[in-house]
Coordinates of C-alpha atoms in Angstrom, one line a residue:
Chain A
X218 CA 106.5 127.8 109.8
X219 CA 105.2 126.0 106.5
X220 CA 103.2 123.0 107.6
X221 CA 103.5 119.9 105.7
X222 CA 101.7 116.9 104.7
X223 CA 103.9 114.1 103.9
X224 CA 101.9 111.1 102.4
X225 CA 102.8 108.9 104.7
X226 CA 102.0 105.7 103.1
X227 CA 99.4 105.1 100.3
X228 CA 98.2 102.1 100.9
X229 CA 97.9 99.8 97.8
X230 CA 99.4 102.1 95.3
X231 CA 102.7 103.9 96.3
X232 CA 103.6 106.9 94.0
X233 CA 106.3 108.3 96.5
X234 CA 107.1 105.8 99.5
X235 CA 107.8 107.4 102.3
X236 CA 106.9 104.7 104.5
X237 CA 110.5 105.4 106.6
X238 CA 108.8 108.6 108.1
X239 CA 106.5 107.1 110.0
X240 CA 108.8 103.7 110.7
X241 CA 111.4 105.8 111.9
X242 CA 110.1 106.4 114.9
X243 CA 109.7 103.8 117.8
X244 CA 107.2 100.9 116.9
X245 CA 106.3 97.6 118.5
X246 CA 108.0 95.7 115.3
X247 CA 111.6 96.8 115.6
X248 CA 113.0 96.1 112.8
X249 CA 109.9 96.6 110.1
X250 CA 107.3 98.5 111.9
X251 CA 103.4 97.1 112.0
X252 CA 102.0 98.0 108.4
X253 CA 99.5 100.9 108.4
X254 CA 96.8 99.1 107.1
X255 CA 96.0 95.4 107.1
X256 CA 93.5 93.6 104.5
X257 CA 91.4 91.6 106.4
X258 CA 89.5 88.7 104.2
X259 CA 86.3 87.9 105.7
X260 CA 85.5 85.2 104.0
X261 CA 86.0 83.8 100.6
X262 CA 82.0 83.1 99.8
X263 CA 81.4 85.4 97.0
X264 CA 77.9 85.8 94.7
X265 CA 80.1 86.8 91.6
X266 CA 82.6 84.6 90.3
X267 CA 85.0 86.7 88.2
X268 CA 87.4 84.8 86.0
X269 CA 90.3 87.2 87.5
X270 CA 89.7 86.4 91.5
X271 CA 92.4 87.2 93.4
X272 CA 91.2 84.8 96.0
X273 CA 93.4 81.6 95.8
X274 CA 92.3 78.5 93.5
X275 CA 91.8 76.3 96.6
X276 CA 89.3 78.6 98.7
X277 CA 88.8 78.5 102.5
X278 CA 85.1 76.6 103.3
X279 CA 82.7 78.9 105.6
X280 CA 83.4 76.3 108.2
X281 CA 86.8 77.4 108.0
X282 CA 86.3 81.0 108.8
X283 CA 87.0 82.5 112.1
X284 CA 84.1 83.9 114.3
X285 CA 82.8 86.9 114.8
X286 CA 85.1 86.5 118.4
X287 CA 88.0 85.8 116.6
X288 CA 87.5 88.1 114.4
X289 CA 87.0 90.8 116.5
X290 CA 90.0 89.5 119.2
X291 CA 92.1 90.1 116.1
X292 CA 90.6 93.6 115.1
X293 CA 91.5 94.7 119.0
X294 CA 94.8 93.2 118.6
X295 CA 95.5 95.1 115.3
X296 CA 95.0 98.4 116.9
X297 CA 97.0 97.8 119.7
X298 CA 100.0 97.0 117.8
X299 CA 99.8 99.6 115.8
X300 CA 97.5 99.4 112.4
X301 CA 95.7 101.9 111.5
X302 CA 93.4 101.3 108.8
X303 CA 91.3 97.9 108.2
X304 CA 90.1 96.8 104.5
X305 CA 87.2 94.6 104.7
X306 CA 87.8 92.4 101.8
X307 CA 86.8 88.9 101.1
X308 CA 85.7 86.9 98.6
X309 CA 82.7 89.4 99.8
X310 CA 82.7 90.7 103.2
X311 CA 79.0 91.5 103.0
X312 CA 78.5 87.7 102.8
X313 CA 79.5 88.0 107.0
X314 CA 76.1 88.0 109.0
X315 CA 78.1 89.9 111.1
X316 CA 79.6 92.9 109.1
X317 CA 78.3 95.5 110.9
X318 CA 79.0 94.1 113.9
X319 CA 82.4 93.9 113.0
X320 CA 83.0 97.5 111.5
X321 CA 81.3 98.7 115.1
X322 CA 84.3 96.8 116.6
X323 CA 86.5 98.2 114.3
X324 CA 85.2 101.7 115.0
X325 CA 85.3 100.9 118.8
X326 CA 88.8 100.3 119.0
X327 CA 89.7 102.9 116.9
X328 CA 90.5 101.4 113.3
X329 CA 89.9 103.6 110.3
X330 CA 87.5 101.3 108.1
X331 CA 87.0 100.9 104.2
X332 CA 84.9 97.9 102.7
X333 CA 85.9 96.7 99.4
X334 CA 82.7 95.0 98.2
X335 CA 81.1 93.8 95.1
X336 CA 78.0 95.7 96.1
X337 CA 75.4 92.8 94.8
X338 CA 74.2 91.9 98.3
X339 CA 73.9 95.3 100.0
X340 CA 70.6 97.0 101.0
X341 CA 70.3 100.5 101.7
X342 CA 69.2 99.6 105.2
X343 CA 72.6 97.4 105.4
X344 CA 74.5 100.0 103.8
X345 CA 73.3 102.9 106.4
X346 CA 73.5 100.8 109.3
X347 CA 77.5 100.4 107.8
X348 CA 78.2 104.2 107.6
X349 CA 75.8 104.3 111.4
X350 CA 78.7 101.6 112.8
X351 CA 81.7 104.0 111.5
X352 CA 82.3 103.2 108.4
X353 CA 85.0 105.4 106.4
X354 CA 84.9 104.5 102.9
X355 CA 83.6 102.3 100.5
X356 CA 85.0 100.4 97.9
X357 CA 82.9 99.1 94.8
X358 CA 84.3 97.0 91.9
X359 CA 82.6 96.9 88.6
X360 CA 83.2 94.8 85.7
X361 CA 82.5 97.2 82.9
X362 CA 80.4 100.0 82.2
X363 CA 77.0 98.3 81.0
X364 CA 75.5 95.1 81.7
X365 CA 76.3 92.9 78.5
X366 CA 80.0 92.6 79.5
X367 CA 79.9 93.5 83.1
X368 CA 77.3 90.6 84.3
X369 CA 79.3 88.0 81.9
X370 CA 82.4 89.0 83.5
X371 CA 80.7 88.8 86.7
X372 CA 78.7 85.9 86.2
X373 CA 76.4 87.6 88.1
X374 CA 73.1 88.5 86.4
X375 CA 71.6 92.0 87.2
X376 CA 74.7 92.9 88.7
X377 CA 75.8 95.9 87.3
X378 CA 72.5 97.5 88.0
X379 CA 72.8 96.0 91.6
X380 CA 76.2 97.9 91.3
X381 CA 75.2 101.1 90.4
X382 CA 72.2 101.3 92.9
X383 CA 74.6 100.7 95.7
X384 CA 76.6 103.3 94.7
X385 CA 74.4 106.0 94.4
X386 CA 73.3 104.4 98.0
X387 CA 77.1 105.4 99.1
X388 CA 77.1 108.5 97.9
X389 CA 73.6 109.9 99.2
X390 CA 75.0 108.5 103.0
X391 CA 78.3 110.8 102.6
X392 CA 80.1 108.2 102.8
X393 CA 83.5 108.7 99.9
X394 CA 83.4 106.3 96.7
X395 CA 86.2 104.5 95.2
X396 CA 85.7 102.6 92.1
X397 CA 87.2 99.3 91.4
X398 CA 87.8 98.2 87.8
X399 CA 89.6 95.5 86.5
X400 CA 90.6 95.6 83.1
X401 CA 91.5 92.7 80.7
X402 CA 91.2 92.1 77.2
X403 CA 87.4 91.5 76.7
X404 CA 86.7 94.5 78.4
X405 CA 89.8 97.4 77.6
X406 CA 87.3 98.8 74.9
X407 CA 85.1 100.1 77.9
X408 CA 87.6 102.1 79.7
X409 CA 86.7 105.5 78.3
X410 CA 83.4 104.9 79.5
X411 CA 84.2 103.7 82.9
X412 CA 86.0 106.6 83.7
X413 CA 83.2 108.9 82.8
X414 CA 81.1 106.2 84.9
X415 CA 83.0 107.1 88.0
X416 CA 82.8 110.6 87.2
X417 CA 78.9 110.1 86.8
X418 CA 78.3 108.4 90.0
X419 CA 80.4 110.8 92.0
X420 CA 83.1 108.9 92.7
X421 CA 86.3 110.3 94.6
X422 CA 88.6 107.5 93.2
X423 CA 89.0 105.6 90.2
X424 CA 91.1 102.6 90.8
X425 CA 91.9 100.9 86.8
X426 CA 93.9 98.1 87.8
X427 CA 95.2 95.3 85.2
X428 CA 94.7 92.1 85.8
X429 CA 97.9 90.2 87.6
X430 CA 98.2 86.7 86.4
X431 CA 98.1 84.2 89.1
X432 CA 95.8 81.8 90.6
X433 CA 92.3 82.1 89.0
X434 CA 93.7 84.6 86.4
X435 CA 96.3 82.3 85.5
X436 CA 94.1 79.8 84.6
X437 CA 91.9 82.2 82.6
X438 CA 95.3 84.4 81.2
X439 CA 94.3 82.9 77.3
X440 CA 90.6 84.7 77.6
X441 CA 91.9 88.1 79.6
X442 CA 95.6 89.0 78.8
X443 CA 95.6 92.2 76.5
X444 CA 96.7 92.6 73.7
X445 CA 99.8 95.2 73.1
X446 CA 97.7 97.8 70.8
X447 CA 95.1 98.0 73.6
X448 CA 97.9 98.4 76.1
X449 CA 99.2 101.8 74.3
X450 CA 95.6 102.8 74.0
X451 CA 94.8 102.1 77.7
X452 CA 97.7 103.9 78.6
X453 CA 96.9 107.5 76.6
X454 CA 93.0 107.1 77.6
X455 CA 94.3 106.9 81.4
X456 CA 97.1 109.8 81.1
X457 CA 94.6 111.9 79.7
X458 CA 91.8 111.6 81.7
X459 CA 94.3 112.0 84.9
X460 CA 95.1 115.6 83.7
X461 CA 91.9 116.3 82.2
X462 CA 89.7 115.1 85.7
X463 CA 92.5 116.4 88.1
X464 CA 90.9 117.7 91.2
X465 CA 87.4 116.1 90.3
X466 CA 88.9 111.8 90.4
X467 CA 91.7 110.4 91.3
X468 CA 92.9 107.9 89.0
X469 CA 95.4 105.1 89.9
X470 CA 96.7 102.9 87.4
X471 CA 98.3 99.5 87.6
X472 CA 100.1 98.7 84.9
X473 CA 100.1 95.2 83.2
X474 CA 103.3 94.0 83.9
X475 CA 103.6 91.4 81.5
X476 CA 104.0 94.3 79.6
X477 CA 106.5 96.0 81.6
X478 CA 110.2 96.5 81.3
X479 CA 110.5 96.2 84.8
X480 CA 108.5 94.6 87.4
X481 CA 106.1 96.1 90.0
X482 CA 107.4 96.8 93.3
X483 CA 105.0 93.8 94.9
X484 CA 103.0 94.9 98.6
X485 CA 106.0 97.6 98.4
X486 CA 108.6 95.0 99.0
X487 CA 107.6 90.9 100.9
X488 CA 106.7 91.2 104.7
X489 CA 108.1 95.0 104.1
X490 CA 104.3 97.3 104.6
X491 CA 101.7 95.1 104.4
X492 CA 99.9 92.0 105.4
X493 CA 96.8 90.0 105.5
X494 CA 94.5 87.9 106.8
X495 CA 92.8 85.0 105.1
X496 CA 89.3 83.7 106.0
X497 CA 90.6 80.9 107.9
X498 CA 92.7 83.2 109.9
X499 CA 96.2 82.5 108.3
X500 CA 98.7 85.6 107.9
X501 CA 100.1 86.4 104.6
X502 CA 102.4 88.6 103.0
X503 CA 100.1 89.2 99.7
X504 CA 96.6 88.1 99.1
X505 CA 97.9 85.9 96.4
X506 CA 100.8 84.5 99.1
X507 CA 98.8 81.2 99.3
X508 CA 99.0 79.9 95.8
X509 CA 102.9 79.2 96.5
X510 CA 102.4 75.7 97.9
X511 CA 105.2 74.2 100.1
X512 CA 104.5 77.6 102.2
X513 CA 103.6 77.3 105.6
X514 CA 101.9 80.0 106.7
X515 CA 101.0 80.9 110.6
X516 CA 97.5 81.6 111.8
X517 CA 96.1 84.1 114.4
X518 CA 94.8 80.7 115.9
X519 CA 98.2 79.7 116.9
X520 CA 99.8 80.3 120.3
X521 CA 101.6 83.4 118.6
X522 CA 100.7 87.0 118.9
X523 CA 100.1 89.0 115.3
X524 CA 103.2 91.0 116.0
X525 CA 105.2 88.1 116.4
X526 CA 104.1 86.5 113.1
X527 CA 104.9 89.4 111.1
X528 CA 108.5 89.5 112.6
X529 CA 109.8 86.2 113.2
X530 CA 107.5 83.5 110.9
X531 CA 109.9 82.0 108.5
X532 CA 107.5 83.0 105.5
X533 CA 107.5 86.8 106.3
X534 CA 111.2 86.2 106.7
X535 CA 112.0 84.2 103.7
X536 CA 111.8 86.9 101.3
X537 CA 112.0 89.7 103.3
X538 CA 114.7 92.6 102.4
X539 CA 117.5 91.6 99.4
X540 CA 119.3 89.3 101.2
X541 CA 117.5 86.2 99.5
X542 CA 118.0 87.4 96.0
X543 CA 119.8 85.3 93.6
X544 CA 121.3 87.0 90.3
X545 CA 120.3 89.2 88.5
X546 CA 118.7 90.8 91.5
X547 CA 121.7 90.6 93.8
X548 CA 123.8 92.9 91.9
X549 CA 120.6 94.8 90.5
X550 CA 121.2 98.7 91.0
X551 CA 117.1 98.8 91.5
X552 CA 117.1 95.7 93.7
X553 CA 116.2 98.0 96.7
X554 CA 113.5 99.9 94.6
X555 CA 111.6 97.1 92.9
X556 CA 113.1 94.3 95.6
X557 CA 112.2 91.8 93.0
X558 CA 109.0 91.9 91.7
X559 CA 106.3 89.6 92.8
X560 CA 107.0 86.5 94.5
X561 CA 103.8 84.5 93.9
X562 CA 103.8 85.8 89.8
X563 CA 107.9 84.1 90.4
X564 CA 106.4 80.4 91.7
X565 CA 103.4 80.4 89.0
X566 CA 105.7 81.3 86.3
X567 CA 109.1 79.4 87.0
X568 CA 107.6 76.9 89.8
X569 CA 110.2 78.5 92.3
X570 CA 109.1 81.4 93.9
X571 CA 112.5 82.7 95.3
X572 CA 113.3 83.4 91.2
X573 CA 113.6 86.9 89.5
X574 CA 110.0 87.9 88.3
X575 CA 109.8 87.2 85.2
X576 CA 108.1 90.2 84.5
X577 CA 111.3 91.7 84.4
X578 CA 113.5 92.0 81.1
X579 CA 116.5 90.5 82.9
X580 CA 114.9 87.6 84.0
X581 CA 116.2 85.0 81.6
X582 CA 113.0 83.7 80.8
X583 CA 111.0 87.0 80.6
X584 CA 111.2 86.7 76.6
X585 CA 109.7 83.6 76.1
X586 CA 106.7 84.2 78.6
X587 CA 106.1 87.8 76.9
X588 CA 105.9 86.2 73.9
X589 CA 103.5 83.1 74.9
X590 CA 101.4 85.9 76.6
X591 CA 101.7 88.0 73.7
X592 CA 100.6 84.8 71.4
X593 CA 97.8 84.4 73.7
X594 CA 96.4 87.9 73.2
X595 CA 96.0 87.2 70.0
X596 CA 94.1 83.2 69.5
X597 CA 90.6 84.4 70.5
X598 CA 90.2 82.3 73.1
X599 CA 87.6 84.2 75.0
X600 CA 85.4 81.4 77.2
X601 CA 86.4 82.1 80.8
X602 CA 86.7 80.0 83.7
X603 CA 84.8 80.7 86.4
X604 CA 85.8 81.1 89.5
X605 CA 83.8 78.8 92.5
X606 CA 84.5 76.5 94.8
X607 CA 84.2 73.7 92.9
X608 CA 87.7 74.6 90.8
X609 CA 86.1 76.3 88.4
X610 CA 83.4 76.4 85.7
X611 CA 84.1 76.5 81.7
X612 CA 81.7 79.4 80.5
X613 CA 79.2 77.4 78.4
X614 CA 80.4 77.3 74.4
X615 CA 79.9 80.5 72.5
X616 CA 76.9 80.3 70.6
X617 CA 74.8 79.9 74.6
X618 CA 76.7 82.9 75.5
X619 CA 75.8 87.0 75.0
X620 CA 77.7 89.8 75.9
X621 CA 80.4 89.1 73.3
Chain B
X269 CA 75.5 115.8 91.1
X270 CA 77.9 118.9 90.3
X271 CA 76.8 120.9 93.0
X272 CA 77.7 117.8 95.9
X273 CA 82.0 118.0 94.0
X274 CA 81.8 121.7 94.0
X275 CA 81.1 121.1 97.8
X276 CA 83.5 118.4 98.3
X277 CA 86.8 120.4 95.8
X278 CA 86.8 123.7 97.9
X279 CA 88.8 126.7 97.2
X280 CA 90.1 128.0 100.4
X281 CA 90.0 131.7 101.2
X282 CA 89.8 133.7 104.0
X283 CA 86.2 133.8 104.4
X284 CA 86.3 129.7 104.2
X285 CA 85.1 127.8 107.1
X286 CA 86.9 124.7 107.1
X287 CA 86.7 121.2 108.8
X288 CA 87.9 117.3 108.1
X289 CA 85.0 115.3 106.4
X290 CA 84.4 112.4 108.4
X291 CA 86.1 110.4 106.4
X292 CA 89.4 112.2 107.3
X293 CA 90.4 111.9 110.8
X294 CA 93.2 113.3 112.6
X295 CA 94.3 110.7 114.8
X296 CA 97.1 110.7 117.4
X297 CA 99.3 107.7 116.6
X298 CA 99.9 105.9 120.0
X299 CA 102.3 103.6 118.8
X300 CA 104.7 105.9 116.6
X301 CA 104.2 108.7 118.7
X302 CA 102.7 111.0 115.9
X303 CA 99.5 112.7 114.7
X304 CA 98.3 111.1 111.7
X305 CA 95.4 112.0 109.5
X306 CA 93.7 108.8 108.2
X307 CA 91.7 108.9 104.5
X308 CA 90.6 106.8 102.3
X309 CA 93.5 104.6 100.8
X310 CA 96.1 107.4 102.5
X311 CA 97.7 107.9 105.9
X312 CA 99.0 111.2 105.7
X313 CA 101.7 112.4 108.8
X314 CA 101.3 116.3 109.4
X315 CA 104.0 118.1 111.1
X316 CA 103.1 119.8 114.0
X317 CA 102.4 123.0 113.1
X318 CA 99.9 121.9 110.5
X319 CA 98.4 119.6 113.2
X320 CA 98.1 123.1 115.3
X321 CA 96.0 124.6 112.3
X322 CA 93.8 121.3 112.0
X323 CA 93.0 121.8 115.4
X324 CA 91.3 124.7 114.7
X325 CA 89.7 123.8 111.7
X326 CA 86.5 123.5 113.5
X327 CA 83.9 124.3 111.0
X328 CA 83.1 127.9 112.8
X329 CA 86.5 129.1 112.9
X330 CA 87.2 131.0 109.8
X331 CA 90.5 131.1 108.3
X332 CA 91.1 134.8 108.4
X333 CA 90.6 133.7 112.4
X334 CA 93.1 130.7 112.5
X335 CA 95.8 133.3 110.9
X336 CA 95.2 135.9 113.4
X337 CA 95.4 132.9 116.2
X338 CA 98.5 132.0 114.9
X339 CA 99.9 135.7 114.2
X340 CA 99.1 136.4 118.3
X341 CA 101.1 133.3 119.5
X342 CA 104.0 133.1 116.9
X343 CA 104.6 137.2 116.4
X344 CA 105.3 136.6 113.0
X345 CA 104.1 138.7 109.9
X346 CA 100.8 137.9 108.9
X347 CA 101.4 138.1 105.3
X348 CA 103.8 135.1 105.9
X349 CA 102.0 133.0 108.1
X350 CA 98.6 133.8 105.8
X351 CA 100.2 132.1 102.9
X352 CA 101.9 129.3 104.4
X353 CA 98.5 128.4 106.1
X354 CA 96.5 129.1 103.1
X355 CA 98.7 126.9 100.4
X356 CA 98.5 123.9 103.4
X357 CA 94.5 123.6 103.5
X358 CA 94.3 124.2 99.8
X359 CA 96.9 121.1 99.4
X360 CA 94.6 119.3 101.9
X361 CA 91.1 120.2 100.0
X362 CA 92.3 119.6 96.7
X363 CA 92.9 115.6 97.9
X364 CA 89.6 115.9 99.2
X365 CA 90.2 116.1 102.8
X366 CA 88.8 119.6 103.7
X367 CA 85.4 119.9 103.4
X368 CA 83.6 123.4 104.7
X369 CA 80.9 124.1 106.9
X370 CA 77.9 124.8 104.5
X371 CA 76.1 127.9 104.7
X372 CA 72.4 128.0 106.5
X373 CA 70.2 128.8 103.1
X374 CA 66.7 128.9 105.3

């Protein structure tokens, strides 16, 4: 004997793919199986308006969003192709009147459930009638570890402590805590003290994830990107809290990759393991898939099935395996291991999105974006952007503002 | 606080009495035609035989028990099948997906 465990497919970060286990065997998608896990973005309403969203600059209206039918028709069709897990996401899912109701569908058809969440609007009564409907995990993010830089981040006031409550909250229902925290230059000099945060509040995982630079962060890179000296100290403080807190958190770390040599593999390769779902119902590659305009993108309110969208649509096609490479990624040995980079980071760096990231050091315009970036890091210009529906809000001038 | 992780990180031994937390579930997989253990962030694929010993992971069942289960059925040596079964929940409870039956204090 000797049993195994083989990881079969983390789902965001991806340490050792071995996706081709489980799409080796007979699926409904023939030629790339039905992800795991799908991210399913309730809505893109959201109390907090971080300067980093991932959400897209032009944000789906709640008129837009699908209802609680639709949203459930969908959750019953995910199961039945296939999926496994569902991430409540949003703009914040909690926003839904009808959350519960929807992890109970979840649970129903059989859907393994995690909320990612901003915590701020959660009661404890809300949060146990969440873990009552089957919900498996939840997912907090937090801006720093104290509330002078995490509420400015936020733009949220009393958020951290709403934060913190909620956690606690989690933790006291059984349910398993992962931390979210996204890291940028105005708040690096916290990380130390988030770790030990997530430690504190009993966290299972820590997730420190750099900021990516497009849409909202794009527009804010000037106030967030890093600078490199915190980028060396970020990475010691990380590799040795992994060691040090192995067995107690799980750390995972996305790097920044403006800093990189080489670029991230992006959603583990386009329309290769992973999809989503957008308020309005649209299916994307990447969360960030909709700030490529000239994209058309098909919706769960067409005449199509899910399964037929993530085969045939010609934007899950377009960049799907290496065929569509141009050099230096065609004859790239690590085309099939990165299968270049991110698309959307591509179209808001180089205006074409079918381009080598320019993240990567072969990309012939990697040095002079490194070096703007770098440049950036460096001018002090700290006053975000705010992230709302109206296309954003300049943080009021300096001397208005605490937390700096 | 540090008594709830010394719960949750267990070291597994023969006396141990263990069980999925809820938030791991082993799942048969309809559509790949495989058992699957669903976690936060993680599907992991089991082969079969460690399916076979999740099966009896029931929280009463201790793991002395489970060997001696699979000892009767398989004929092999104990000694082997005690250490392959051992080093498979302790990979499982140091991700945090074994969790044991607590003991009755009152």
């Amino acid at each position: 004997m000797s049993p195994t465990l083989t990881d079969a497919s983390p789902v965001f970060t991806d340490p050792a793919d071995s996706l081709a286990i489980m799409e080796r065997t007979r699926s409904t998608a023939e030629t790339f199986g039905i992800p795991l896990a799908v991210l399913a973005e309730l809505t893109h309403r959201c109390p907090l308006q971080c300067p980093y969203c991932s959400n897209p600059v032009e944000l789906d209206r709640g008129s837009t969003e699908l209802t609680t039918d639709e949203w459930k028709k969908v959750l019953s069709e995910l199961a039945e192709i296939g999926v496994l897990q569902i991430h409540f996401s949003g703009g914040e899912p909690t926003a839904r009147k009808d959350i519960v109701e929807l992890v109970q569908h979840a649970t129903d058809v059989g859907l393994y459930s995690n909320l990612i969440t901003s915590a701020v609007l959660l009661t404890r009564d809300k949060l146990s009638a969440l873990a009552d409907a089957g919900l498996c995990h939840v997912q907090i993010s937090f801006q720093g570890n104290e509330p002078v830089v995490a509420d400015r981040v936020g733009g949220y006031r009393n958020g951290h402590a709403k934060k913190l409550e909620v956690a606690k909250w989690t933790r006291e229902l059984d349910l398993p805590l992962t931390v979210n925290a996204v890291m940028h230059r105005q708040n690096l000099h916290q990380l130390a003290d988030i770790i030990q945060m997530a430690v504190d509040l009993d966290a299972d995982r820590l997730e420190v994830a750099n900021v990516q630079y497009y849409g909202w962060a794009l527009k804010n890179r000037a106030a967030l990107m890093p600078t490199i000296d915190q980028i060396d100290e970020t990475s010691r403080i990380v590799e040795d809290a992994q060691l040090r807190l192995k067995g107690i958190l799980d750390i995972d770390y996305v790097v920044p990759d403006y800093y990189a040599l080489r670029p991230k593999k992006c959603m583990g390769g386009w329309g290769r393991q992973f999809f989503n779902i957008s308020p309005s119902g649209k299916i994307l590659p990447c969360h960030a898939a909709e700030t490529i305009t000239g994209m058309e993108f098909e919706s769960v309110r067409s005449n199509h099935s899910i399964a037929w969208i993530w085969q045939n649509s010609e934007a899950f096609n377009r960049y799907r395996g290496t065929g569509w490479m141009p050099e230096p990624c065609q004859s790239c040995a690590f085309k099939e291991v990165d299968f270049g980079g991110c698309r959307c980071q591509a179209f808001a760096l180089t205006g074409d999105a079918g381009n080598t990231d320019p993240a990567c050091t072969l990309s012939p315009v990697h040095a002079e974006i490194f070096k703007l970036a770098e440049t950036e890091s460096t001018e002090g210009r700290d006053r975000f952007i705010y992230r709302n529906f109206k296309g954003g809000t300049l943080e009021p001038d300096a001397d208005d503002v605490h937390g700096r | 606080m540090s008594e709830l992780r010394s719960n949750r990180r267990i070291s597994v031994s023969e006396d141990s009495k263990p069980v999925l937390p809820r938030h791991a579930r082993l799942k048969f997989d309809e559509t790949r035609q495989r058992w699957v253990i669903l976690a936060p962030e993680r599907v992991l694929a089991p082969d079969d035989i460690a399916v076979e010993i999740l099966q009896l992971c029931d929280g009463e069942r201790s793991v002395a028990d489970i060997i001696d289960l699979l000892v009767a059925k398989y004929a092999a040596p104990r000694d082997d099948i005690g250490t392959d079964v051992m080093a498979m929940l302790q990979d499982l409870a140091d991700k945090g997906f074994l969790t044991q039956a607590r003991e009755k204090t009152s």
